[in-house]
Structure formats: structure tokens, C-alpha cells
CSV table of C-alpha atoms in Angstrom, one decimal:
chain,number,residue,atom,x,y,z
U,10,MET,CA,171.1,151.9,116.7
U,11,SER,CA,169.6,148.7,116.0
U,12,GLY,CA,169.8,145.6,118.8
U,13,GLU,CA,172.5,143.9,116.6
U,14,GLU,CA,174.4,147.1,116.4
U,15,ARG,CA,174.2,147.6,120.3
U,16,ARG,CA,175.2,143.9,120.7
U,17,ASP,CA,178.4,144.4,118.4
U,18,ALA,CA,179.4,147.6,120.2
U,19,ARG,CA,179.2,145.9,123.6
U,20,GLY,CA,181.3,143.1,122.2
U,21,ARG,CA,183.9,145.3,121.0
U,22,GLU,CA,184.0,147.3,124.4
U,23,ARG,CA,184.2,144.2,126.1
U,24,GLY,CA,186.9,142.7,123.9
U,25,ALA,CA,189.0,145.9,124.1
U,26,ALA,CA,189.2,146.0,127.7
U,27,ARG,CA,190.3,142.5,128.0
U,28,ALA,CA,192.5,142.3,125.0
U,29,GLN,CA,195.0,144.7,126.9
U,30,GLY,CA,195.2,142.3,129.8
U,31,ARG,CA,195.8,139.5,127.4
U,32,ALA,CA,198.5,141.2,125.6
U,33,GLN,CA,200.4,141.8,128.9
U,34,ARG,CA,200.4,138.1,129.6
U,35,SER,CA,201.2,137.0,126.0
U,36,ALA,CA,204.8,136.7,126.7
U,37,ALA,CA,204.4,134.3,129.6
U,38,ALA,CA,204.6,130.5,129.2
U,39,PRO,CA,201.3,128.9,129.0
U,40,SER,CA,201.7,127.3,132.4
U,41,GLN,CA,202.2,130.7,133.9
U,42,ARG,CA,199.1,132.3,132.4
U,43,ARG,CA,196.2,132.7,134.7
U,44,ARG,CA,193.2,130.6,134.1
U,45,GLU,CA,190.6,132.9,133.7
U,46,SER,CA,187.5,133.3,131.6
U,47,ASP,CA,185.0,136.1,131.1
U,48,PRO,CA,181.8,135.3,133.2
U,49,ALA,CA,179.5,135.9,130.3
U,50,ARG,CA,181.2,133.7,127.9
U,51,ALA,CA,181.5,131.0,130.8
U,52,VAL,CA,177.6,131.0,131.1
U,53,ALA,CA,177.1,130.7,127.4
U,54,PHE,CA,179.4,127.8,127.4
U,55,ASP,CA,177.7,126.0,130.5
U,56,VAL,CA,174.4,126.4,128.7
U,57,LEU,CA,175.8,124.7,125.7
U,58,ARG,CA,177.1,122.0,127.6
U,59,ALA,CA,173.8,121.6,129.5
U,60,VAL,CA,171.8,121.5,126.3
U,61,ASP,CA,174.2,118.7,124.9
U,62,GLY,CA,174.9,116.7,128.0
U,63,SER,CA,171.5,116.6,129.5
U,64,ASP,CA,169.0,117.5,126.8
U,65,ALA,CA,168.1,120.7,128.7
U,66,TYR,CA,166.5,123.6,127.1
U,67,ALA,CA,168.6,126.8,126.8
U,68,ASN,CA,165.5,129.0,128.0
U,69,LEU,CA,165.3,127.0,131.2
U,70,VAL,CA,168.9,126.7,131.9
U,71,LEU,CA,170.2,130.3,131.1
U,72,PRO,CA,168.0,132.5,133.3
U,73,PRO,CA,168.7,130.6,136.6
U,74,LEU,CA,172.7,130.7,135.9
U,75,LEU,CA,172.6,134.4,135.1
U,76,ARG,CA,170.9,134.9,138.5
U,77,GLU,CA,173.0,132.6,140.3
U,78,ARG,CA,176.3,134.1,139.1
U,79,GLY,CA,175.0,137.8,139.3
U,80,ILE,CA,175.2,138.6,135.5
U,81,ARG,CA,173.0,141.5,134.6
U,82,GLY,CA,172.5,144.2,132.1
U,83,ARG,CA,174.9,144.1,129.2
U,84,ASP,CA,176.7,141.2,130.2
U,85,ALA,CA,173.5,139.2,130.7
U,86,GLY,CA,172.5,140.5,127.2
U,87,PHE,CA,175.8,139.5,125.7
U,88,ALA,CA,175.7,135.9,127.4
U,89,THR,CA,172.1,135.4,125.9
U,90,GLU,CA,173.0,136.4,122.3
U,91,LEU,CA,176.0,134.2,122.4
U,92,ALA,CA,174.2,131.0,123.7
U,93,TYR,CA,171.1,131.5,121.7
U,94,GLY,CA,173.0,132.5,118.4
U,95,THR,CA,175.5,129.8,118.6
U,96,LEU,CA,172.8,127.1,119.0
U,97,ARG,CA,170.5,128.6,116.3
U,98,LEU,CA,173.4,128.5,113.9
U,99,ARG,CA,175.3,125.7,115.0
U,100,GLY,CA,174.9,123.8,111.5
U,101,ARG,CA,176.5,126.6,109.8
U,102,TYR,CA,179.4,126.9,112.2
U,103,ASP,CA,180.2,123.3,112.3
U,104,ALA,CA,180.7,123.4,108.5
U,105,VAL,CA,183.0,126.2,108.8
U,106,ILE,CA,184.9,124.5,111.7
U,107,VAL,CA,185.3,121.4,109.5
U,108,GLN,CA,186.9,123.4,106.9
U,109,ALA,CA,189.2,125.4,109.3
U,110,ALA,CA,190.1,122.4,111.6
U,111,GLY,CA,190.6,119.9,108.8
U,112,ARG,CA,188.6,117.2,110.5
U,113,GLU,CA,185.1,116.2,111.0
U,114,THR,CA,183.2,117.6,114.2
U,115,SER,CA,182.7,114.1,115.3
U,116,LYS,CA,186.5,113.9,115.7
U,117,ILE,CA,186.6,116.9,118.3
U,118,ASP,CA,185.7,116.5,121.8
U,119,PRO,CA,182.3,117.8,122.6
U,120,PRO,CA,183.4,120.4,125.1
U,121,VAL,CA,186.0,121.7,122.9
U,122,LEU,CA,183.6,121.7,119.9
U,123,ASP,CA,181.3,123.9,121.8
U,124,LEU,CA,184.1,126.3,122.5
U,125,LEU,CA,184.8,126.6,118.8
U,126,ARG,CA,181.2,127.0,118.0
U,127,LEU,CA,181.3,130.0,120.6
U,128,GLY,CA,184.3,131.4,119.2
U,129,VAL,CA,183.0,131.3,115.6
U,130,HIS,CA,179.7,132.8,116.6
U,131,GLN,CA,181.6,135.8,117.8
U,132,LEU,CA,183.8,136.1,114.6
U,133,LEU,CA,181.0,135.5,112.0
U,134,GLY,CA,177.7,136.1,113.7
U,135,MET,CA,178.3,139.0,116.3
U,136,ARG,CA,181.1,140.8,114.7
U,137,VAL,CA,183.2,140.9,118.0
U,138,PRO,CA,186.7,142.1,117.1
U,139,PRO,CA,188.7,139.1,116.0
U,140,HIS,CA,191.5,139.5,118.8
U,141,ALA,CA,188.8,139.7,121.5
U,142,ALA,CA,186.8,136.7,120.3
U,143,VAL,CA,189.9,134.6,119.9
U,144,SER,CA,191.7,135.5,123.0
U,145,GLU,CA,188.6,135.3,125.2
U,146,THR,CA,187.4,131.9,123.9
U,147,VAL,CA,191.1,130.8,124.2
U,148,GLY,CA,191.2,131.8,127.8
U,149,LEU,CA,187.9,130.0,128.4
U,150,ALA,CA,189.3,127.0,126.8
U,151,ARG,CA,192.4,127.1,128.9
U,152,ALA,CA,190.1,127.4,131.9
U,153,ARG,CA,187.8,124.5,131.2
U,154,THR,CA,189.4,122.2,129.0
U,155,GLY,CA,193.2,122.7,129.4
U,156,ALA,CA,196.2,124.2,127.8
U,157,GLY,CA,196.5,121.7,124.9
U,158,SER,CA,192.9,122.0,123.6
U,159,ALA,CA,193.2,125.9,124.1
U,160,GLN,CA,196.2,125.9,121.4
U,161,PHE,CA,193.9,123.9,119.2
U,162,VAL,CA,191.0,126.3,119.7
U,163,ASN,CA,193.4,129.2,119.2
U,164,ALA,CA,194.6,127.8,115.8
U,165,VAL,CA,191.0,127.0,114.4
U,166,LEU,CA,189.7,130.5,115.5
U,167,ARG,CA,192.5,132.4,114.0
U,168,ALA,CA,192.0,130.4,110.7
U,169,VAL,CA,188.3,131.4,110.8
U,170,SER,CA,189.1,135.0,111.4
U,171,ARG,CA,191.1,135.2,108.1
U,172,GLN,CA,187.9,135.1,106.1
U,173,GLU,CA,184.6,136.7,106.2
U,174,LEU,CA,181.3,134.7,106.6
U,175,SER,CA,180.6,135.0,102.6
U,176,ALA,CA,183.7,133.5,101.9
U,177,TRP,CA,183.2,130.6,104.2
U,178,LEU,CA,179.6,130.2,103.0
U,179,GLY,CA,181.2,129.8,99.5
U,180,LEU,CA,183.6,127.0,100.8
U,181,ILE,CA,180.7,125.2,102.7
U,182,GLY,CA,178.3,125.5,99.8
U,183,ASP,CA,178.9,122.4,98.0
U,184,ALA,CA,177.1,120.1,100.3
U,185,GLU,CA,175.3,117.0,98.9
U,186,ASP,CA,171.9,115.7,99.5
U,187,PRO,CA,171.0,112.1,99.6
U,188,ALA,CA,168.0,112.9,97.7
U,189,GLY,CA,169.8,114.7,95.0
U,190,ASP,CA,168.5,118.3,95.7
U,191,GLU,CA,171.9,119.9,96.2
U,192,PRO,CA,170.4,123.5,96.3
U,193,LEU,CA,168.2,122.4,99.2
U,194,ALA,CA,171.2,120.9,101.0
U,195,ARG,CA,173.2,124.0,100.4
U,196,LEU,CA,170.4,126.2,101.8
U,197,ALA,CA,170.1,124.0,104.8
U,198,VAL,CA,173.9,124.3,105.7
U,199,GLU,CA,173.8,128.1,105.0
U,200,GLU,CA,170.5,128.5,107.2
U,201,SER,CA,171.6,126.1,109.7
U,202,HIS,CA,168.5,123.7,109.6
U,203,PRO,CA,168.7,119.9,109.2
U,204,VAL,CA,167.9,118.8,105.6
U,205,TRP,CA,164.9,116.9,106.4
U,206,ILE,CA,163.4,119.8,108.2
U,207,VAL,CA,164.0,122.1,105.4
U,208,ARG,CA,162.3,119.8,103.0
U,209,ALA,CA,159.4,119.2,105.4
U,210,LEU,CA,159.0,123.1,105.8
U,211,ARG,CA,158.9,123.5,102.0
U,212,GLU,CA,156.4,120.9,101.5
U,213,ALA,CA,154.3,122.6,104.3
U,214,LEU,CA,154.6,125.9,102.6
U,215,VAL,CA,153.1,124.2,99.4
U,216,ALA,CA,150.5,122.4,101.1
U,217,HIS,CA,149.2,125.7,102.5
U,218,GLY,CA,149.0,127.5,99.2
U,219,ARG,CA,152.4,129.1,99.7
U,220,SER,CA,155.3,129.2,97.2
U,221,ALA,CA,158.1,126.9,97.7
U,222,ASP,CA,160.4,129.8,97.1
U,223,GLU,CA,159.6,131.1,100.4
U,224,ILE,CA,161.7,128.5,102.3
U,225,GLY,CA,164.7,130.8,102.5
U,226,ASP,CA,162.6,133.5,104.0
U,227,LEU,CA,161.2,130.8,106.3
U,228,LEU,CA,164.6,129.5,107.6
U,229,ARG,CA,166.0,133.0,108.0
U,230,ALA,CA,163.1,133.9,110.2
U,231,ASP,CA,163.7,131.1,112.2
U,232,ASN,CA,167.4,132.5,112.9
U,233,VAL,CA,166.1,135.6,114.2
U,234,ALA,CA,165.8,135.9,118.0
U,235,PRO,CA,162.1,136.6,118.6
U,236,ARG,CA,161.0,139.9,120.6
U,237,VAL,CA,159.3,139.5,123.9
U,238,THR,CA,155.6,139.6,123.4
U,239,LEU,CA,153.2,140.0,126.3
U,240,VAL,CA,149.4,139.1,126.7
U,241,ALA,CA,147.1,141.3,128.5
U,242,ARG,CA,144.7,138.9,130.1
U,243,PRO,CA,141.1,140.3,129.3
U,244,GLY,CA,139.5,141.6,132.6
U,245,MET,CA,142.6,141.4,134.3
U,246,SER,CA,144.9,144.0,132.5
U,247,THR,CA,144.8,145.9,129.2
U,248,PRO,CA,147.3,146.6,126.5
U,249,GLN,CA,147.2,150.2,127.5
U,250,GLU,CA,148.4,149.3,131.0
U,251,LEU,CA,151.3,147.2,129.5
U,252,LEU,CA,152.3,150.0,127.1
U,253,GLU,CA,152.5,152.5,129.9
U,254,ALA,CA,154.6,150.2,132.0
U,255,ALA,CA,157.2,149.3,129.5
U,256,ALA,CA,158.4,150.6,126.1
U,257,GLY,CA,156.8,148.7,123.4
U,258,ALA,CA,154.0,148.5,120.7
U,259,ALA,CA,150.7,147.0,120.1
U,260,GLY,CA,151.0,143.4,118.5
U,261,ALA,CA,150.4,143.1,114.9
U,262,TRP,CA,147.3,141.1,115.1
U,263,ALA,CA,146.1,139.9,118.5
U,264,PRO,CA,144.1,142.8,120.5
U,265,THR,CA,145.7,141.3,123.5
U,266,ALA,CA,149.3,141.5,122.6
U,267,VAL,CA,151.9,143.9,123.2
U,268,VAL,CA,155.7,143.7,121.7
U,269,LEU,CA,158.4,144.9,124.1
U,270,GLU,CA,161.4,146.8,122.6
U,271,GLY,CA,163.4,145.3,125.4
U,272,GLY,CA,164.0,145.1,129.1
U,273,ASP,CA,162.9,142.4,131.6
U,274,PRO,CA,159.2,141.5,131.3
U,275,ALA,CA,159.2,140.9,135.1
U,276,SER,CA,159.6,144.5,135.6
U,277,VAL,CA,156.1,145.0,134.4
U,278,PRO,CA,153.9,145.0,137.4
U,279,ALA,CA,150.9,143.1,135.7
U,280,VAL,CA,153.5,140.3,134.6
U,281,ARG,CA,154.8,140.0,138.3
U,282,GLU,CA,151.1,139.7,139.5
U,283,GLY,CA,150.0,137.2,137.0
U,284,ARG,CA,147.5,139.4,135.4
U,285,ALA,CA,149.6,139.5,132.0
U,286,GLY,CA,152.2,137.0,131.0
U,287,VAL,CA,154.7,136.4,128.3
U,288,GLN,CA,153.1,134.5,125.3
U,289,ASP,CA,153.8,134.3,121.5
U,290,GLU,CA,151.2,136.3,119.5
U,291,GLY,CA,150.5,133.2,117.6
U,292,SER,CA,149.7,131.2,120.7
U,293,GLN,CA,147.4,134.1,121.7
U,294,LEU,CA,145.7,134.2,118.3
U,295,VAL,CA,144.7,130.3,118.5
U,296,ALA,CA,143.3,130.7,122.1
U,297,LEU,CA,141.4,133.8,121.0
U,298,ALA,CA,139.9,131.8,118.0
U,299,LEU,CA,138.6,128.9,120.1
U,300,ALA,CA,136.9,131.3,122.4
U,301,ALA,CA,135.3,133.1,119.4
U,302,ALA,CA,134.2,130.1,117.5
U,303,PRO,CA,130.4,129.8,117.5
U,304,VAL,CA,128.9,126.9,119.5
U,305,GLU,CA,125.3,125.7,119.5
U,306,GLY,CA,123.8,125.5,123.1
U,307,PRO,CA,125.4,126.3,126.4
U,308,ASP,CA,128.6,127.8,127.0
U,309,VAL,CA,129.8,127.3,130.4
U,310,ARG,CA,132.5,124.7,130.7
U,311,TRP,CA,135.7,124.6,128.9
U,312,LEU,CA,138.7,122.1,128.9
U,313,ASP,CA,142.4,122.7,128.2
U,314,LEU,CA,143.4,119.1,127.6
U,315,CYS,CA,147.0,119.5,127.5
U,316,ALA,CA,147.5,122.6,129.4
U,317,GLY,CA,151.3,122.7,130.6
U,318,PRO,CA,152.9,125.2,131.1
U,319,GLY,CA,149.8,127.3,131.2
U,320,GLY,CA,149.9,130.1,128.7
U,321,LYS,CA,146.9,129.3,126.7
U,322,ALA,CA,145.1,128.0,129.8
U,323,SER,CA,145.4,131.4,131.6
U,324,LEU,CA,144.1,133.5,128.5
U,325,LEU,CA,141.2,131.0,128.2
U,326,ALA,CA,140.5,131.2,131.8
U,327,ALA,CA,140.4,134.9,131.5
U,328,LEU,CA,138.1,135.0,129.0
U,329,ALA,CA,136.0,132.3,130.3
U,330,SER,CA,135.7,134.6,133.5
U,331,GLY,CA,134.1,137.3,131.3
U,332,ARG,CA,131.3,134.9,130.3
U,333,ASP,CA,130.7,133.2,133.6
U,334,ALA,CA,132.2,130.1,132.2
U,335,ARG,CA,134.7,127.7,133.9
U,336,LEU,CA,137.9,126.1,132.8
U,337,VAL,CA,139.3,122.8,133.7
U,338,ALA,CA,143.1,122.4,132.7
U,339,ASN,CA,144.3,119.1,132.4
U,340,GLU,CA,148.1,118.2,132.2
U,341,VAL,CA,149.9,114.7,132.4
U,342,GLN,CA,153.1,115.8,133.9
U,343,PRO,CA,152.7,116.8,137.5
U,344,HIS,CA,155.6,119.4,137.4
U,345,ARG,CA,153.9,120.9,134.3
U,346,ALA,CA,150.5,120.9,136.1
U,347,ARG,CA,152.2,123.0,138.9
U,348,LEU,CA,153.3,125.4,136.3
U,349,VAL,CA,149.7,125.5,135.4
U,350,GLU,CA,148.5,126.2,138.7
U,351,GLN,CA,151.2,129.0,139.0
U,352,ALA,CA,149.9,130.6,135.6
U,353,LEU,CA,146.3,130.6,136.8
U,354,ARG,CA,147.1,132.2,140.3
U,355,ALA,CA,145.7,135.5,139.4
U,356,VAL,CA,142.7,134.4,137.4
U,357,PRO,CA,139.1,135.0,139.4
U,358,GLY,CA,138.7,131.7,141.4
U,359,ALA,CA,135.2,131.1,139.9
U,360,ALA,CA,136.6,130.8,136.4
U,361,VAL,CA,139.0,128.0,137.2
U,362,GLU,CA,137.0,124.7,138.1
U,363,ALA,CA,140.2,122.5,138.4
U,364,VAL,CA,143.9,121.9,137.6
U,365,ARG,CA,144.0,118.3,137.1
U,366,THR,CA,146.9,115.7,136.5
U,367,GLY,CA,145.7,113.1,134.2
U,368,ASP,CA,146.3,111.5,130.7
U,369,GLY,CA,144.3,113.6,128.3
U,370,ARG,CA,143.6,110.4,126.0
U,371,LEU,CA,141.3,109.1,128.7
U,372,VAL,CA,139.1,112.3,129.3
U,373,GLY,CA,137.0,111.5,126.4
U,374,GLU,CA,136.1,108.0,127.7
U,375,ASP,CA,136.0,109.3,131.4
U,376,GLU,CA,133.9,112.6,130.6
U,377,PRO,CA,132.0,112.0,127.5
U,378,GLY,CA,130.0,115.3,126.0
U,379,ALA,CA,131.1,117.0,129.4
U,380,TYR,CA,132.5,120.3,127.8
U,381,ASP,CA,131.4,123.2,125.4
U,382,ARG,CA,134.9,124.0,124.2
U,383,VAL,CA,138.1,122.0,124.1
U,384,MET,CA,141.5,123.1,123.6
U,385,VAL,CA,143.9,120.4,122.3
U,386,ASP,CA,147.6,121.9,122.3
U,387,ALA,CA,149.1,118.7,121.3
U,388,PRO,CA,152.6,117.6,122.0
U,389,CYS,CA,154.6,118.2,118.7
U,390,THR,CA,158.1,118.2,117.3
U,391,GLY,CA,158.1,122.3,117.8
U,392,LEU,CA,159.3,122.8,114.3
U,393,GLY,CA,157.2,125.9,114.1
U,394,ALA,CA,159.1,127.4,117.2
U,395,LEU,CA,162.6,126.8,116.2
U,396,ARG,CA,163.5,130.6,116.6
U,397,ARG,CA,162.3,130.2,120.3
U,398,ARG,CA,163.9,126.8,121.1
U,399,PRO,CA,166.8,126.6,118.7
U,400,GLU,CA,168.1,123.2,120.1
U,401,SER,CA,165.0,121.4,118.9
U,402,ARG,CA,166.2,121.6,115.3
U,403,TRP,CA,169.2,119.5,116.4
U,404,ARG,CA,167.4,117.0,118.5
U,405,ARG,CA,164.5,116.1,116.5
U,406,THR,CA,164.5,113.4,113.9
U,407,PRO,CA,161.9,112.0,111.5
U,408,ALA,CA,161.3,109.2,113.8
U,409,ASP,CA,159.8,111.4,116.3
U,410,LEU,CA,157.0,112.1,113.7
U,411,ALA,CA,155.6,108.5,114.2
U,412,THR,CA,155.7,108.5,118.0
U,413,LEU,CA,154.2,112.0,118.2
U,414,GLY,CA,151.8,111.2,115.6
U,415,VAL,CA,149.9,108.5,117.4
U,416,LEU,CA,149.7,110.6,120.6
U,417,GLN,CA,148.3,113.5,118.6
U,418,ARG,CA,145.5,111.3,117.0
U,419,GLU,CA,144.5,109.9,120.4
U,420,LEU,CA,144.4,113.2,122.1
U,421,LEU,CA,142.3,114.7,119.4
U,422,VAL,CA,139.7,111.7,119.5
U,423,SER,CA,139.6,112.0,123.1
U,424,ALA,CA,138.8,115.7,122.7
U,425,LEU,CA,135.9,114.9,120.2
U,426,ARG,CA,134.4,112.5,122.5
U,427,ALA,CA,134.7,114.9,125.7
U,428,VAL,CA,132.9,117.8,123.8
U,429,ARG,CA,129.3,118.0,123.7
U,430,PRO,CA,127.2,118.0,120.3
U,431,GLY,CA,127.3,121.5,119.4
U,432,GLY,CA,130.5,122.3,121.1
U,433,VAL,CA,133.8,123.2,119.4
U,434,VAL,CA,137.4,121.5,119.4
U,435,ALA,CA,140.6,123.4,118.5
U,436,TYR,CA,143.4,121.2,117.4
U,437,VAL,CA,146.6,123.2,117.8
U,438,THR,CA,150.3,122.4,117.2
U,439,CYS,CA,153.4,124.6,117.0
U,440,SER,CA,154.6,122.7,113.9
U,441,PRO,CA,153.4,123.1,110.4
U,442,HIS,CA,154.5,119.6,109.4
U,443,GLN,CA,151.7,117.8,107.5
U,444,ALA,CA,152.2,114.9,109.6
U,445,GLU,CA,151.5,116.6,112.7
U,446,THR,CA,148.5,118.8,111.4
U,447,ARG,CA,146.2,117.8,108.4
U,448,LEU,CA,147.1,114.2,108.4
U,449,VAL,CA,146.4,114.0,112.1
U,450,VAL,CA,143.0,115.6,111.8
U,451,LYS,CA,142.3,113.5,108.8
U,452,ASP,CA,143.0,110.2,110.7
U,453,ALA,CA,141.3,111.4,113.9
U,454,LEU,CA,137.9,112.2,112.2
U,455,ARG,CA,138.0,108.7,110.4
U,456,ALA,CA,138.6,107.1,113.8
U,457,ALA,CA,136.0,109.3,115.4
U,458,ALA,CA,133.2,108.2,112.8
U,459,LYS,CA,134.3,104.6,113.5
U,460,GLN,CA,133.1,105.6,117.2
U,461,GLY,CA,129.8,107.0,116.0
U,462,LEU,CA,130.7,110.5,116.2
U,463,GLU,CA,129.7,112.9,113.7
U,464,VAL,CA,132.0,116.1,113.4
U,465,GLU,CA,132.3,119.1,110.9
U,466,THR,CA,135.1,121.4,110.1
U,467,VAL,CA,134.5,124.9,111.1
U,468,ASP,CA,136.1,127.9,109.0
U,469,ALA,CA,139.0,128.7,111.2
U,470,VAL,CA,140.0,131.5,108.7
U,471,ALA,CA,136.9,133.3,109.2
U,472,VAL,CA,137.0,132.9,112.8
U,473,LEU,CA,140.6,134.1,113.0
U,474,ARG,CA,139.8,137.2,110.6
U,475,ALA,CA,136.9,138.1,113.1
U,476,VAL,CA,139.4,137.9,116.0
U,477,ALA,CA,142.1,139.8,114.2
U,478,PRO,CA,140.4,141.8,111.4
U,479,GLY,CA,143.7,143.2,110.0
U,480,ILE,CA,145.5,140.0,109.7
U,481,ASP,CA,146.8,139.0,106.3
U,482,GLY,CA,148.7,136.0,104.8
U,483,LEU,CA,145.7,133.7,105.3
U,484,PRO,CA,144.6,131.4,102.4
U,485,ASP,CA,141.5,132.5,100.2
U,486,ASP,CA,141.1,129.1,98.4
U,487,GLY,CA,138.5,127.6,100.8
U,488,ARG,CA,140.9,126.1,103.2
U,489,HIS,CA,139.3,126.1,106.6
U,490,ASP,CA,142.4,125.5,108.6
U,491,VAL,CA,145.0,128.3,109.6
U,492,GLN,CA,148.8,128.0,109.6
U,493,LEU,CA,150.6,131.0,110.8
U,494,TRP,CA,154.3,131.6,109.7
U,495,PRO,CA,157.2,133.6,111.3
U,496,HIS,CA,158.4,135.1,108.0
U,497,VAL,CA,154.7,136.2,107.2
U,498,HIS,CA,153.1,137.0,110.4
U,499,GLY,CA,156.0,137.3,112.8
U,500,THR,CA,154.7,134.6,115.1
U,501,ASP,CA,155.6,131.0,115.7
U,502,ALA,CA,154.3,128.6,113.1
U,503,MET,CA,151.0,127.8,114.8
U,504,HIS,CA,148.6,125.5,113.3
U,505,LEU,CA,144.9,125.7,113.9
U,506,THR,CA,142.0,123.4,113.0
U,507,LEU,CA,138.6,124.1,114.4
U,508,LEU,CA,135.9,121.0,114.6
U,509,ARG,CA,132.3,121.1,115.8
U,510,ARG,CA,130.9,117.9,117.0
U,511,LEU,CA,127.3,117.4,115.6
U,512,ALA,CA,126.3,114.2,117.1
């Protein structure tokens, strides 16, 4: 039975158990009905409200809520799928709600709109039985937003339940695009991405030698919950140890990766002890590539310029430990620097020179030529990790590209100044957008040249193939940078450019 089928079965079981109680109260007046709600659905609703009201991230809000309310096992799985699935497919569901409610979503109170989204996801995304999806969501509405809104939620969800998803997609498929690309606009609604992001991802595919026709597959991959991937930090744990401790399989590409079939990664001893961690395989690959890139001269001092929250820093430190090298981890935000310290707690002390709090843009000026390898995991829009942080697609705007682009260029120039001649810099983003990848590198190289720095591009494709010999889906047309894709590699859409300073 697949994960989706198991969730559907659990939804039917949960719905059937509660539907009987609802039926027994159906004859009672609204004021006489108990104001109760299913704890798992209540948690999902609270996550959506936190995401909307305080710009919180679901992956940071949900776990502590589940622990605080004692929700475990199947109920925790149901709440997780309900919250994350609703966030991923919000654009699709909003279009359905407009049709079913006869009004724009801007005319619906935000808490009520979140309740409708939760209900629609149960009906069209989880295949919870209609009576259970409607009655449980109405009960939640009654408890959280009042009897009047509960009646509205009931009417809209009953209308939604009368048609299958395919029928609703047919009704909402006539979306218009200001740029005149109606097929793209329709795809954006169906696959629940803002139009500007769909256009940018399509352009990125073409720019990296792939077909524009892959855009549908890419968007659909963004809407699939990623499996939990562990990293076995070299010298501290092994993939075999992780496989013996939990059901899973070796990663597709990275020699350090193990993909879990399910369960709580914290139940794995090596994870609890910090000898292993949770890390996307693409993130592992770019760190391994930096460590494998050839340098000229000594190789003893490494820098992670933007280290928070510490995943890449931990892998780099483990690799450095095996070579008698040392890592400096720099992070501008104090709370994220504390996360780096926690992530590095199990790494042998000699491999971690320091965890510092400071502005990465100043390191090149303060410590010119001080490092042999530098990782620049630059702050970005996160458009390559939308499957992992689904709310990002609804928060980001094209204006973010300009602000982040300035920061990305300054960080990369700082890294090029901080690395010594003969040393290597890895420029990494979890976004494939051209404005955050190749254009940043191009502009940073121009700025570095004006400062008297001579830099060459290293063939990152060749380096990555040496790290992961079986990897496919990389360009064979002379491009030296690497772009990974969710629909091709099963990873976040990580970008990697390797640069060597010559003088």
C-alpha cells in the first residue's frame, strides 16, 4: 500500500468514527451542538494561521504543536499531510473556492478561508469521505470562527464535494495571463504556483539546456512531499549504520545519503547523537563537490560563509576532520549561529576552529586570502525547495530578486577575496532562477576583476560526476555549472558554481 493510500485509509477510518457522532447531533439546534474539533485538524488549522498571520514556516511550527498537544502516530501523519498539502495546493484550491463560493477569496475572512482550504484538500487531495471532510471541517469552524461562518463553510464544501477534481480543473482552466500566455497561466493554477514563478522556472530549464516542456513535470514534483533523507557524516557514521537502524534505502547519488521509508528520524541513534543528520541529497552533493574540487597548495582551512542552520557546515566539518583540516562557520544571525553550534556538537573538536556571528560581506576585507575552500550558500528565494517549504511560493515576489541579488553578489565577492590564490569557492543556491545563479556569478566576477582578483571557473559537472559517478541529467554541452532538479534528480533544485582564485 502506498503512502497516499495509507493516508486515505486513515482518513476514512477517522471520518467514519466521527461521522456517527455527528449524525447523532444533526437534529440538534446549532446553539445546542458541542463546540468540538478533531485535534489533528485543529493543529493543521493553527499551522495555517501561523503561516498566514506571522510569516512562520510550517516546518518550524508544526512539530512543537504536535508535541505540545500529544498528537502522535497516525494522527500526527494526518495533521502533517493536511497542513503541508493544503499549503502546497493553495492556489488550486483557491480557484475552486472562488467557483464554489461565488466570491473572490479576498472577500472571505482569512481564518474562514483557511478552513475552506483544509476542507477542499480533504475532498480533492486526500480523498477523505465527503461526509467526514465536510462535517469535521464544519465542526472546526464552529469551534474556531462561530456558527455563522460554519454554515458558510458547510455550504461551500458541500458544493465542492459534488464534483471530482478533474471537473473543477476544467472549470478553473480559463485563467488569463497578463503576458498573454494562457496555457502557462492555466498550468500555474492547476499545479498551484504563481505565474511569475512558473515562467521563471521554465526559463531556467531552457537556460540549463533542458526542454521547456518539462515545466509541468517540475511543478508536479514541487507538489510531492519529499521523503526524509539522512546524511551519514564521514568518520562519524556510515550509510550502513543508518540502514541497520531504520528502514530505508541508499540515496540515488550521494555516497553519504540514506532515504527513509518513514518514521521519525530522531529514532535513529546516530541522528540523536549528531553523527548523522537530516539533509536533502542535493545539499549533500554540493558540499561533497566543494570538498572534492582540486586546490593548488595547502588545504587546511575551510570557511562556510553563511553557515546557518548548519547542515552543510556539519558535513564539511566531518570531511575536514578526515583530512586534518579546520572549518570556520560564519553566520550573521545569532539564533542561526546557535543552530550551527548545535549541529556541530558531535564533530571532533579539532575540526571546528570557530563558529562566529558576523556579516559575511566583511570577511573578505577582514581576512583576505585566509582560506583554502569557501562555501557560499547564499540566502535566496528558495524557489528550488518549494516542495519542502510550500509557503514560500505564496510569499516571494519578483521584487525579492533585486534585494537578494545585491546581497548574493556582495557575499560572493567577499568569498573570492577571502580565499587564497589556488583555493576554491563554491557558490550555491537552492534556487534555479537565472537572477540568483548565473547572473550573480557573472556580475561578481566582473566586480572581483575590478578589485584586481583573477578568477577562473572550475568544471563543477566533472567534479560532481567524480563525487557521484552514477549521476545523470547533467549537461554535456560544455557548461561548467550544475543545476539539480526535483523532477530529474529527486533533490531540491540546487545550483552549484565552482570558482578558483588565480591571483
